[in-house]
C-alpha positions as semicolon CSV with decimal commas, in nm:
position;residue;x (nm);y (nm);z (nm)
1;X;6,604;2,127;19,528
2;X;6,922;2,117;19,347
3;X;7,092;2,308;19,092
4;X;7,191;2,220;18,739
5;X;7,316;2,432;18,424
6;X;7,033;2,403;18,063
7;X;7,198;2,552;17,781
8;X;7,451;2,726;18,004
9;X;7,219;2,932;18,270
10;X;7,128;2,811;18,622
11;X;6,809;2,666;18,656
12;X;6,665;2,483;18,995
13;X;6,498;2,164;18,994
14;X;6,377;1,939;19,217
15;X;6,596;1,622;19,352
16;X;6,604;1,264;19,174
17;X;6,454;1,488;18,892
18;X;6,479;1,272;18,573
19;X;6,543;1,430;18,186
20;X;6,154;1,372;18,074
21;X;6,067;1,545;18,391
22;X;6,266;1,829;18,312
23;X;6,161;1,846;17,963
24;X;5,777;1,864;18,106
25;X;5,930;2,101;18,399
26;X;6,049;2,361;18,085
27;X;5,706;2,299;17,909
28;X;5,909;2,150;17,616
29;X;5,734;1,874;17,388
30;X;5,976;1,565;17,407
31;X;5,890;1,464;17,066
32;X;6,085;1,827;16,916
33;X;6,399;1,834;17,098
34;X;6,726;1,587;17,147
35;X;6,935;1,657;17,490
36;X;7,295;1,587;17,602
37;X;7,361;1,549;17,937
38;X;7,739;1,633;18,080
39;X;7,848;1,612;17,702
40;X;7,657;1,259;17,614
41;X;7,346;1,244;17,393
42;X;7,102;1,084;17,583
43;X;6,870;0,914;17,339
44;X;6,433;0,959;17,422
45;X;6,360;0,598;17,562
46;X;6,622;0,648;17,779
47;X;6,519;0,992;17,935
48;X;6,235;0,844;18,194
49;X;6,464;0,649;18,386
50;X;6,819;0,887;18,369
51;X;6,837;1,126;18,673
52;X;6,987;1,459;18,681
53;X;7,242;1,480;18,960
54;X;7,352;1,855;19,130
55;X;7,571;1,998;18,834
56;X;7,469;1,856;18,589
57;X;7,510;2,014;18,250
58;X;7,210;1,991;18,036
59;X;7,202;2,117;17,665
60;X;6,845;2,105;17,483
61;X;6,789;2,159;17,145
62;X;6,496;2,247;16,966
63;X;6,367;2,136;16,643
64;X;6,164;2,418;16,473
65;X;5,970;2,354;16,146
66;X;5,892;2,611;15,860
67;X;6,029;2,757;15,522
């Protein structure tokens, strides 16, 4: 396990853990959110294959719909 800041609070995750399998970790739907990782957006195709290291920062935002 390592730790890593999301939208500025502590949250554990397991090692080698990737940004999709956060996403899925945080029950978030990939399709509704964009995420920077240590101040770089990191765009969707890319977020299987980039890994999270201890410390990183993590900022998620989510798009919500209505009117």
């Amino acid at each position: 396990m390592m730790e890593i800041l999301v939208n500025g609070e502590r949250q554990s995750t397991l090692d080698g853990q990737t940004i999709l399998g956060l996403l899925e970790q945080l029950q978030l739907e990939p399709a509704r959110v964009a995420v920077e990782l240590d101040r770089r957006i990191v765009k969707q195709p890319e977020w299987p294959g980039t890994v999270l290291r201890p410390g990183a920062q993590v900022e998620i935002v989510q798009f919500v719909g209505g009117g």
